[in-house]
Amino acid sequence: MESFQIMPGAGYGADNLTLYAWIGELQSAPHPSFNQNGLFRNSEFGRALGNTVKLSLIASLITAVFGQFFGYITTRGRGKWYGNAVEQLIFIPYLMPGVAFSAIYFSMFSQPRLGGLIPSLYGTFTLILLVSIVKHFPFASRSGSSNMMQISVELEEAATINGAGFWRRIRSIVIPLAKNGFLSGFLLSFISIAKELDLIAILMTPKNYTLSFLAFDYSKEAMPQVADAICIVIIVFILVTNRIADKFGGNVSKSM
Amino acid sequence: MSKIQLSHIDKFYGENHVLRDVNLTIEDGDFMTLLGPSGCGKTTTLRVISGLEKAQHGTMTIDDRMIIDADKAFYEAPSKRGLNLVFQSYALWPHMTVFENVAFGLKIKKMKKEEIEETVMRALRTMRIEEYRGRYPNELSGGQQQRVAIARAIASSPKLLLLDEPLSNLDARLRIDMRAELKRLHKETGTTIIYVTHDQVEALTMSTKIALFKEGEISQIDTPLGLYTNPIDLQAADFIGNPRINFIEAKGFYDGTGLKVKSAFGEYVFAKEFMKLDEEIPENREFDCVLGLRPEMVDIYTEDPHHKNTVPARVYANQPAGSETLVTLTVGDTEFLAIQTGLVQAW
C-alpha cells in the first residue's frame, strides 16, 4: 500500500494517496522528495525488468538442468566415491554468505588470468549469471536428488536390458519422468534468483541493474514508495511464472 | 531356448561375500527356480546372469558362448545376452502406454513399424491383454501390469527369460491364476526360464528343477519331487513343505546291514538299500539322529488297525480348514502334526 502514498506513515486518507510511484512525471511530483519519474515512466525500470527476467530465467534454467544432472549422479552414485564427492562439492556454496561468495568471484574475474584464458568479467551480465548459477547449485541439486530418488533404478535397468544405452535411457526414461521435478527445481531457483540482492550487490554496474537492486537504490534515495512498487512487480513476476510452471506440472513444494 | 552354465561364481558387496562358489547348469527348456529365504543370494544370482551385476570371479556361458569371464574382466552387455527380465516391481515405464512399453526394446532394435506392431500384438495376445494396448500402467490392476511386464519381456523372443519374484505383489487368488499362466507360457514358448522366489509352493508347482539357496551357496539342485522327498539336510527339509515337516529326536544304530532307529514312535529298521551310503555313518555304536516325518504321511485311525507301524497317540488339537484338517498329536512327550484330507470329525 505504501507505493500509493505521498508520505509514508501519514495514513491512507485520499489526500495522501497517489499513483505517482507507478506512473507519475517529475514535473507534477506531489512532494519534493520524489526526484525521479514514476516506475512505468522510468527507462531504468524497463532495463532492470529486462535484466531481472533475463537473469532469473536463464540462471534458473541452467541451475535446474545441472541440478537434475547432479541429482542423478548423487542418487545413482550413492555410496560410491563419485556420488559422495559431487554431493560434498555441490554443497560448498551453501556454506558461504552471498556477499562473501560474490567477493570471491569479483576478485577471480577482476582481471584476465592464465594469459587471457579466463577473461575479465567484471561489469558483465555473464559474471552475475555465473555467480547466481553456482550459488544456487545446492538447492537445485537437492531438488534434483529428491526428483531422481522417485525414479526407480529398475526403470532404467529394464531399459538397459532392452538395449537402451545411457543417452537413450536419459532421453526416453529419465527426462520424461523428471519433467515435473525439473520444473519444480526450476521454480525453486527462479524465485530465489528473481529477488536476489546481497549475492549480486557488489557485482552491480548501472547497465546490469536488476529490479531488487533498483528497489534498494530507490530506498537509499528516500523513495520507498517506488521501491515498494518494484517489490510488487517482482512478486507479480514470480507469481505469473509460478502459474505458468504450475500449468506444466511444476510445484515448488515438491522440489525439496 | 538355451543352456546356461554358471561356474564358480563369486560376488562381493564390499566385504560381504554374497555368492559363494555358485555352480549351476540350466538345461535347454528348463523351468529352473532359485529358491531360498530372503538374503540368501538368489536375486543376486539372477542379476549376475542378467548382467545388471558383475561377479568378481567365475564364468558363465549360454550355449557355450562366453558371457562372463570375470578373471578376464569380460562381461557381455545385458542386451547382447539374448535374455530378458521381469522385475518384482514390474518396472513398467509409467509415461508410456502398454503398447509403447512392449514396443520399446523392438524400436531400439530398429525393427520396421509394421513388424513392431505385429510382434507387440502377438506378445499382448499371448498374455491376453491386447485390449489394454492404449492404456497407461496406472490404469491397470496389479495382475494386468504383471502381464504387461511379461509381454514386454517375451516380445523380443529371448532365449532365456528371467523372473524375479514376479507374483509376490499379487493377492493370493491372482497368484494362483498367474502361476497357471506362467506354466502355460513355458509350455507354449519352450523358453528356458529362471524364476526367483522364496515361496516354496510356487517353486514346487511350476518348476522342472529347483536350486535351493542357503547363505549365498546352492545347497541342493533337484526336481521338485526330489527336493521334497529327499532334502539334503534338516534346513532344506524344514524349508520345503507346508505345513512344515515334523522332526523327531531319535537314536540310531548301524550294524552294516540296516539302520535301526529308536524314538518315541518305537523302533524301526531301515534296510541298507534305502540308505545313502555315501555319507559318513557311525558303525556299531549308537548315535543321535532326527526322524523327518511329513504331516501328510501320517494316517490316523480311531481304532487299532493291528498294523506293525502303528503307535497309540493322543489328539492335542485339530484345525479343520475345509479341504484339509490339521491334527496335532502327541506320543509320550513328542508332539507332531498330521494332515488329513477333507473335514475330519473332531475327536
Short mmCIF file of C-alpha atoms in Angstrom, two decimals, chain B:
data_model
loop_
_atom_site.label_atom_id
_atom_site.label_comp_id
_atom_site.label_asym_id
_atom_site.label_seq_id
_atom_site.Cartn_x
_atom_site.Cartn_y
_atom_site.Cartn_z
CA MET B 1 15.93 -71.84 -25.83
CA SER B 2 19.37 -72.30 -24.45
CA LYS B 3 21.62 -73.99 -21.94
CA ILE B 4 23.20 -71.84 -19.26
CA GLN B 5 26.23 -72.79 -17.26
CA LEU B 6 27.46 -70.90 -14.21
CA SER B 7 30.87 -71.96 -12.86
CA HIS B 8 32.48 -70.86 -9.60
CA ILE B 9 30.61 -67.56 -9.41
CA ASP B 10 31.63 -65.33 -6.50
CA LYS B 11 30.10 -61.97 -5.77
CA PHE B 12 31.08 -59.48 -3.08
CA TYR B 13 29.44 -56.27 -1.93
CA GLY B 14 32.40 -54.64 -0.20
CA GLU B 15 33.45 -57.16 2.45
CA ASN B 16 30.17 -59.02 2.21
CA HIS B 17 30.54 -62.31 0.32
CA VAL B 18 27.02 -62.74 -1.08
CA LEU B 19 27.58 -65.51 -3.65
CA ARG B 20 29.96 -68.30 -2.73
CA ASP B 21 31.24 -70.52 -5.50
CA VAL B 22 27.90 -70.89 -7.24
CA ASN B 23 27.83 -73.69 -9.83
CA LEU B 24 24.63 -74.20 -11.75
CA THR B 25 23.67 -75.77 -15.07
CA ILE B 26 20.31 -74.95 -16.55
CA GLU B 27 19.32 -77.21 -19.40
CA ASP B 28 17.58 -76.08 -22.56
CA GLY B 29 13.86 -75.58 -21.88
CA ASP B 30 14.17 -75.93 -18.10
CA PHE B 31 11.98 -74.01 -15.69
CA MET B 32 14.63 -73.54 -13.04
CA THR B 33 13.61 -71.96 -9.76
CA LEU B 34 16.11 -70.35 -7.45
CA LEU B 35 14.53 -70.87 -4.04
CA GLY B 36 15.58 -69.68 -0.64
CA PRO B 37 14.82 -67.28 2.20
CA SER B 38 15.42 -63.52 1.90
CA GLY B 39 19.06 -62.52 1.65
CA CYS B 40 20.33 -65.92 0.50
CA GLY B 41 21.67 -64.63 -2.85
CA LYS B 42 19.04 -65.87 -5.30
CA THR B 43 18.17 -62.42 -6.69
CA THR B 44 21.86 -61.51 -6.88
CA THR B 45 22.43 -64.67 -8.93
CA LEU B 46 19.64 -63.60 -11.28
CA ARG B 47 21.13 -60.10 -11.59
CA VAL B 48 24.56 -61.57 -12.33
CA ILE B 49 23.01 -63.72 -15.07
CA SER B 50 21.16 -60.71 -16.50
CA GLY B 51 24.27 -58.52 -16.45
CA LEU B 52 22.93 -55.94 -14.01
CA GLU B 53 25.60 -57.01 -11.51
CA LYS B 54 29.17 -58.08 -12.14
CA ALA B 55 30.58 -61.18 -10.48
CA GLN B 56 34.15 -60.89 -9.16
CA HIS B 57 35.04 -64.50 -10.00
CA GLY B 58 33.75 -67.24 -12.23
CA THR B 59 32.38 -67.77 -15.69
CA MET B 60 29.03 -68.04 -17.36
CA THR B 61 28.20 -69.43 -20.76
CA ILE B 62 24.98 -69.50 -22.74
CA ASP B 63 25.01 -72.24 -25.39
CA ASP B 64 28.80 -72.44 -24.97
CA ARG B 65 29.14 -68.72 -25.76
CA MET B 66 31.18 -66.95 -23.12
CA ILE B 67 29.04 -64.34 -21.39
CA ILE B 68 31.04 -63.74 -18.21
CA ASP B 69 34.71 -64.36 -17.67
CA ALA B 70 35.34 -62.40 -14.51
CA ASP B 71 39.05 -63.20 -14.34
CA LYS B 72 39.50 -61.53 -17.73
CA ALA B 73 37.06 -58.75 -16.76
CA PHE B 74 34.83 -59.78 -19.66
CA TYR B 75 31.14 -59.10 -19.20
CA GLU B 76 28.84 -59.25 -22.20
CA ALA B 77 26.39 -56.32 -22.31
CA PRO B 78 22.95 -57.25 -20.87
CA SER B 79 21.16 -56.53 -24.14
CA LYS B 80 23.51 -58.86 -26.04
CA ARG B 81 22.91 -61.89 -23.82
CA GLY B 82 19.65 -62.83 -25.55
CA LEU B 83 17.64 -62.66 -22.34
CA ASN B 84 15.01 -60.53 -20.73
CA LEU B 85 13.99 -59.91 -17.15
CA VAL B 86 10.67 -59.41 -15.39
CA PHE B 87 11.19 -57.34 -12.26
CA GLN B 88 9.46 -57.86 -8.93
CA SER B 89 8.08 -54.31 -9.15
CA TYR B 90 7.26 -54.89 -12.88
CA ALA B 91 9.28 -51.72 -13.70
CA LEU B 92 6.81 -50.60 -16.34
CA TRP B 93 7.53 -47.13 -17.70
CA PRO B 94 4.63 -45.06 -16.36
CA HIS B 95 4.75 -42.42 -19.11
CA MET B 96 4.33 -45.00 -21.89
CA THR B 97 1.21 -46.89 -22.88
CA VAL B 98 1.10 -50.68 -22.76
CA PHE B 99 1.91 -50.78 -26.48
CA GLU B 100 4.84 -48.38 -26.11
CA ASN B 101 6.19 -50.34 -23.14
CA VAL B 102 6.24 -53.56 -25.13
CA ALA B 103 7.50 -51.87 -28.30
CA PHE B 104 10.40 -50.04 -26.62
CA GLY B 105 13.02 -52.76 -27.00
CA LEU B 106 11.91 -53.51 -30.56
CA LYS B 107 12.29 -49.84 -31.57
CA ILE B 108 15.83 -49.90 -30.22
CA LYS B 109 16.49 -52.91 -32.43
CA LYS B 110 15.31 -50.71 -35.32
CA MET B 111 12.60 -53.10 -36.43
CA LYS B 112 10.17 -51.90 -39.08
CA LYS B 113 6.98 -50.24 -37.85
CA GLU B 114 4.68 -52.97 -39.21
CA GLU B 115 6.93 -55.65 -37.74
CA ILE B 116 6.86 -53.92 -34.33
CA GLU B 117 3.06 -53.69 -34.48
CA GLU B 118 2.78 -57.38 -35.30
CA THR B 119 5.32 -58.52 -32.66
CA VAL B 120 3.82 -56.37 -29.91
CA MET B 121 0.29 -57.54 -30.65
CA ARG B 122 1.45 -61.16 -30.67
CA ALA B 123 3.02 -60.69 -27.22
CA LEU B 124 -0.10 -58.92 -25.93
CA ARG B 125 -2.28 -61.71 -27.33
CA THR B 126 -0.09 -64.34 -25.70
CA MET B 127 -0.63 -62.62 -22.37
CA ARG B 128 -4.33 -61.97 -23.22
CA ILE B 129 -4.13 -58.21 -22.77
CA GLU B 130 -4.48 -56.89 -26.32
CA GLU B 131 -7.50 -54.76 -25.34
CA TYR B 132 -5.29 -52.72 -22.98
CA ARG B 133 -2.77 -51.62 -25.61
CA GLY B 134 -3.65 -47.92 -25.30
CA ARG B 135 -3.74 -47.76 -21.51
CA TYR B 136 -1.08 -46.42 -19.17
CA PRO B 137 0.28 -48.71 -16.40
CA ASN B 138 -1.50 -46.76 -13.65
CA GLU B 139 -4.81 -47.55 -15.36
CA LEU B 140 -4.23 -51.29 -14.94
CA SER B 141 -4.64 -53.67 -12.00
CA GLY B 142 -1.63 -55.44 -10.47
CA GLY B 143 -2.34 -58.64 -12.41
CA GLN B 144 -2.68 -56.76 -15.70
CA GLN B 145 0.56 -54.86 -15.05
CA GLN B 146 2.23 -58.19 -14.40
CA ARG B 147 1.03 -59.48 -17.75
CA VAL B 148 2.35 -56.34 -19.48
CA ALA B 149 5.74 -56.84 -17.83
CA ILE B 150 5.85 -60.42 -19.10
CA ALA B 151 4.64 -59.36 -22.55
CA ARG B 152 7.44 -56.79 -22.71
CA ALA B 153 9.95 -59.46 -21.75
CA ILE B 154 8.78 -62.06 -24.29
CA ALA B 155 8.28 -59.59 -27.17
CA SER B 156 11.96 -59.73 -28.08
CA SER B 157 11.77 -63.58 -28.15
CA PRO B 158 14.54 -64.06 -25.58
CA LYS B 159 16.34 -67.37 -25.40
CA LEU B 160 16.25 -67.02 -21.64
CA LEU B 161 13.52 -65.46 -19.54
CA LEU B 162 14.37 -64.31 -16.02
CA LEU B 163 11.61 -63.74 -13.48
CA ASP B 164 12.38 -62.07 -10.16
CA GLU B 165 9.62 -62.88 -7.65
CA PRO B 166 7.01 -61.77 -10.17
CA LEU B 167 4.00 -62.92 -8.15
CA SER B 168 4.93 -61.51 -4.76
CA ASN B 169 2.89 -58.32 -5.22
CA LEU B 170 -0.30 -60.10 -6.21
CA ASP B 171 -3.10 -61.27 -3.94
CA ALA B 172 -3.41 -64.99 -3.17
CA ARG B 173 -6.09 -65.73 -5.77
CA LEU B 174 -4.41 -63.85 -8.58
CA ARG B 175 -1.16 -65.55 -7.71
CA ILE B 176 -2.68 -68.96 -8.39
CA ASP B 177 -4.06 -67.72 -11.75
CA MET B 178 -0.69 -66.28 -12.72
CA ARG B 179 1.10 -69.50 -11.75
CA ALA B 180 -1.06 -71.34 -14.25
CA GLU B 181 -0.43 -68.58 -16.77
CA LEU B 182 3.35 -68.87 -16.40
CA LYS B 183 3.21 -72.64 -16.75
CA ARG B 184 1.20 -72.24 -19.94
CA LEU B 185 3.70 -69.67 -21.22
CA HIS B 186 6.59 -72.04 -20.54
CA LYS B 187 4.82 -74.89 -22.28
CA GLU B 188 3.79 -72.80 -25.31
CA THR B 189 7.08 -71.00 -25.90
CA GLY B 190 9.51 -73.63 -24.66
CA THR B 191 11.75 -70.78 -23.44
CA THR B 192 14.27 -71.55 -20.74
CA ILE B 193 13.07 -69.80 -17.59
CA ILE B 194 14.92 -68.89 -14.43
CA TYR B 195 12.50 -68.00 -11.69
CA VAL B 196 13.40 -66.49 -8.33
CA THR B 197 11.10 -66.96 -5.36
CA HIS B 198 11.06 -67.50 -1.62
CA ASP B 199 7.67 -69.19 -1.94
CA GLN B 200 8.12 -72.96 -1.91
CA VAL B 201 4.61 -73.56 -3.27
CA GLU B 202 5.46 -71.52 -6.39
CA ALA B 203 8.71 -73.43 -6.72
CA LEU B 204 7.14 -76.86 -6.27
CA THR B 205 4.18 -76.24 -8.56
CA MET B 206 5.91 -74.60 -11.52
CA SER B 207 9.49 -75.77 -11.80
CA THR B 208 11.13 -78.58 -13.64
CA LYS B 209 14.13 -78.08 -11.33
CA ILE B 210 14.82 -76.21 -8.12
CA ALA B 211 18.13 -74.81 -6.87
CA LEU B 212 17.89 -74.33 -3.13
CA PHE B 213 19.99 -71.44 -1.83
CA LYS B 214 21.40 -71.06 1.65
CA GLU B 215 23.61 -68.14 2.70
CA GLY B 216 24.98 -67.45 -0.75
CA GLU B 217 25.53 -71.10 -1.66
CA ILE B 218 23.47 -73.64 -3.54
CA SER B 219 22.74 -76.41 -1.08
CA GLN B 220 20.73 -78.69 -3.38
CA ILE B 221 19.63 -78.90 -7.01
CA ASP B 222 16.86 -81.37 -7.75
CA THR B 223 13.41 -81.84 -9.22
CA PRO B 224 10.56 -80.54 -7.03
CA LEU B 225 9.64 -84.09 -6.01
CA GLY B 226 13.28 -84.99 -5.38
CA LEU B 227 13.72 -81.96 -3.17
CA TYR B 228 10.51 -82.70 -1.28
CA THR B 229 11.16 -86.36 -0.68
CA ASN B 230 14.94 -86.31 -0.31
CA PRO B 231 16.01 -82.94 1.16
CA ILE B 232 19.75 -82.75 1.60
CA ASP B 233 19.72 -81.54 5.22
CA LEU B 234 17.44 -80.57 8.07
CA GLN B 235 17.25 -76.95 6.91
CA ALA B 236 16.19 -77.97 3.42
CA ALA B 237 13.64 -80.36 4.87
CA ASP B 238 12.31 -77.67 7.16
CA PHE B 239 12.15 -75.03 4.39
CA ILE B 240 10.25 -77.20 1.92
CA GLY B 241 6.72 -78.33 2.70
CA ASN B 242 3.67 -76.63 4.11
CA PRO B 243 2.75 -77.47 6.84
CA ARG B 244 6.31 -78.00 7.98
CA ILE B 245 7.90 -81.39 8.38
CA ASN B 246 7.92 -82.97 11.87
CA PHE B 247 11.35 -83.53 13.38
CA ILE B 248 11.52 -86.30 15.98
CA GLU B 249 14.57 -86.86 18.16
CA ALA B 250 15.84 -90.43 17.84
CA LYS B 251 18.79 -92.76 18.44
CA GLY B 252 20.32 -94.60 15.51
CA PHE B 253 22.40 -97.77 15.32
CA TYR B 254 24.01 -99.05 12.12
CA ASP B 255 25.40 -102.55 12.09
CA GLY B 256 26.31 -102.78 8.41
CA THR B 257 23.05 -104.45 7.37
CA GLY B 258 20.50 -101.81 8.24
CA LEU B 259 19.82 -98.70 10.30
CA LYS B 260 17.85 -99.27 13.49
CA VAL B 261 16.13 -96.11 14.74
CA LYS B 262 14.62 -95.81 18.20
CA SER B 263 12.29 -92.96 19.05
CA ALA B 264 9.06 -92.18 20.91
CA PHE B 265 7.38 -93.91 17.95
CA GLY B 266 9.08 -97.17 18.79
CA GLU B 267 11.75 -98.98 16.81
CA TYR B 268 12.06 -99.12 13.04
CA VAL B 269 14.70 -100.67 10.83
CA PHE B 270 15.64 -99.01 7.52
CA ALA B 271 17.03 -101.58 5.08
CA LYS B 272 20.52 -100.87 3.70
CA GLU B 273 19.23 -100.35 0.14
CA PHE B 274 17.22 -97.31 1.24
CA MET B 275 20.23 -95.64 2.85
CA LYS B 276 22.54 -93.03 1.34
CA LEU B 277 25.80 -94.82 1.94
CA ASP B 278 28.00 -92.03 0.57
CA GLU B 279 27.54 -90.20 3.87
CA GLU B 280 29.58 -90.90 6.93
CA ILE B 281 27.58 -93.19 9.24
CA PRO B 282 28.99 -94.32 12.60
CA GLU B 283 29.10 -98.10 12.63
CA ASN B 284 28.27 -100.40 15.54
CA ARG B 285 27.63 -97.59 18.01
CA GLU B 286 24.56 -95.61 18.97
CA PHE B 287 24.33 -92.02 17.70
CA ASP B 288 21.83 -89.14 17.82
CA CYS B 289 19.66 -88.68 14.76
CA VAL B 290 16.49 -86.93 13.69
CA LEU B 291 13.48 -88.52 12.02
CA GLY B 292 11.71 -86.38 9.44
CA LEU B 293 8.02 -87.12 9.08
CA ARG B 294 5.87 -85.24 6.58
CA PRO B 295 2.41 -84.46 8.07
CA GLU B 296 0.57 -85.99 5.10
CA MET B 297 2.41 -89.32 5.61
CA VAL B 298 0.57 -89.90 8.88
CA ASP B 299 -2.68 -91.87 8.81
CA ILE B 300 -4.98 -91.55 11.79
CA TYR B 301 -7.18 -94.42 12.97
CA THR B 302 -9.67 -94.21 15.78
CA GLU B 303 -9.44 -97.97 16.31
CA ASP B 304 -6.34 -100.14 16.33
CA PRO B 305 -5.79 -101.36 12.70
CA HIS B 306 -3.38 -104.07 14.03
CA HIS B 307 -0.54 -102.90 11.78
CA LYS B 308 3.09 -103.16 12.92
CA ASN B 309 3.78 -99.48 12.06
CA THR B 310 1.09 -98.01 14.26
CA VAL B 311 1.57 -96.25 17.52
CA PRO B 312 -1.06 -95.04 20.01
CA ALA B 313 -1.31 -91.24 20.06
CA ARG B 314 -3.49 -88.62 21.69
CA VAL B 315 -5.16 -85.77 19.83
CA TYR B 316 -3.90 -82.48 21.22
CA ALA B 317 -5.79 -80.16 18.85
CA ASN B 318 -7.37 -80.22 15.43
CA GLN B 319 -7.83 -77.42 12.92
CA PRO B 320 -10.43 -78.10 10.20
CA ALA B 321 -9.72 -75.88 7.16
CA GLY B 322 -12.29 -77.13 4.66
CA SER B 323 -10.26 -79.10 2.15
CA GLU B 324 -7.96 -80.45 4.85
CA THR B 325 -7.70 -80.84 8.60
CA LEU B 326 -4.53 -80.28 10.60
CA VAL B 327 -4.32 -82.51 13.64
CA THR B 328 -1.76 -82.03 16.38
CA LEU B 329 -0.95 -85.32 18.10
CA THR B 330 1.24 -86.42 20.98
CA VAL B 331 3.05 -89.67 21.51
CA GLY B 332 4.50 -89.59 25.00
CA ASP B 333 6.19 -86.16 25.22
CA THR B 334 6.65 -85.89 21.47
CA GLU B 335 4.28 -83.57 19.66
CA PHE B 336 3.77 -83.77 15.92
CA LEU B 337 1.43 -82.62 13.19
CA ALA B 338 -0.66 -84.72 10.82
CA ILE B 339 -2.73 -83.57 7.89
CA GLN B 340 -5.85 -85.35 6.74
CA THR B 341 -7.82 -84.70 3.57
CA GLY B 342 -11.28 -83.22 3.96
CA LEU B 343 -13.19 -82.32 7.07
CA VAL B 344 -12.23 -84.83 9.73
CA GLN B 345 -14.51 -85.32 12.72
CA ALA B 346 -13.16 -83.52 15.75
CA TRP B 347 -12.02 -86.10 18.26
#
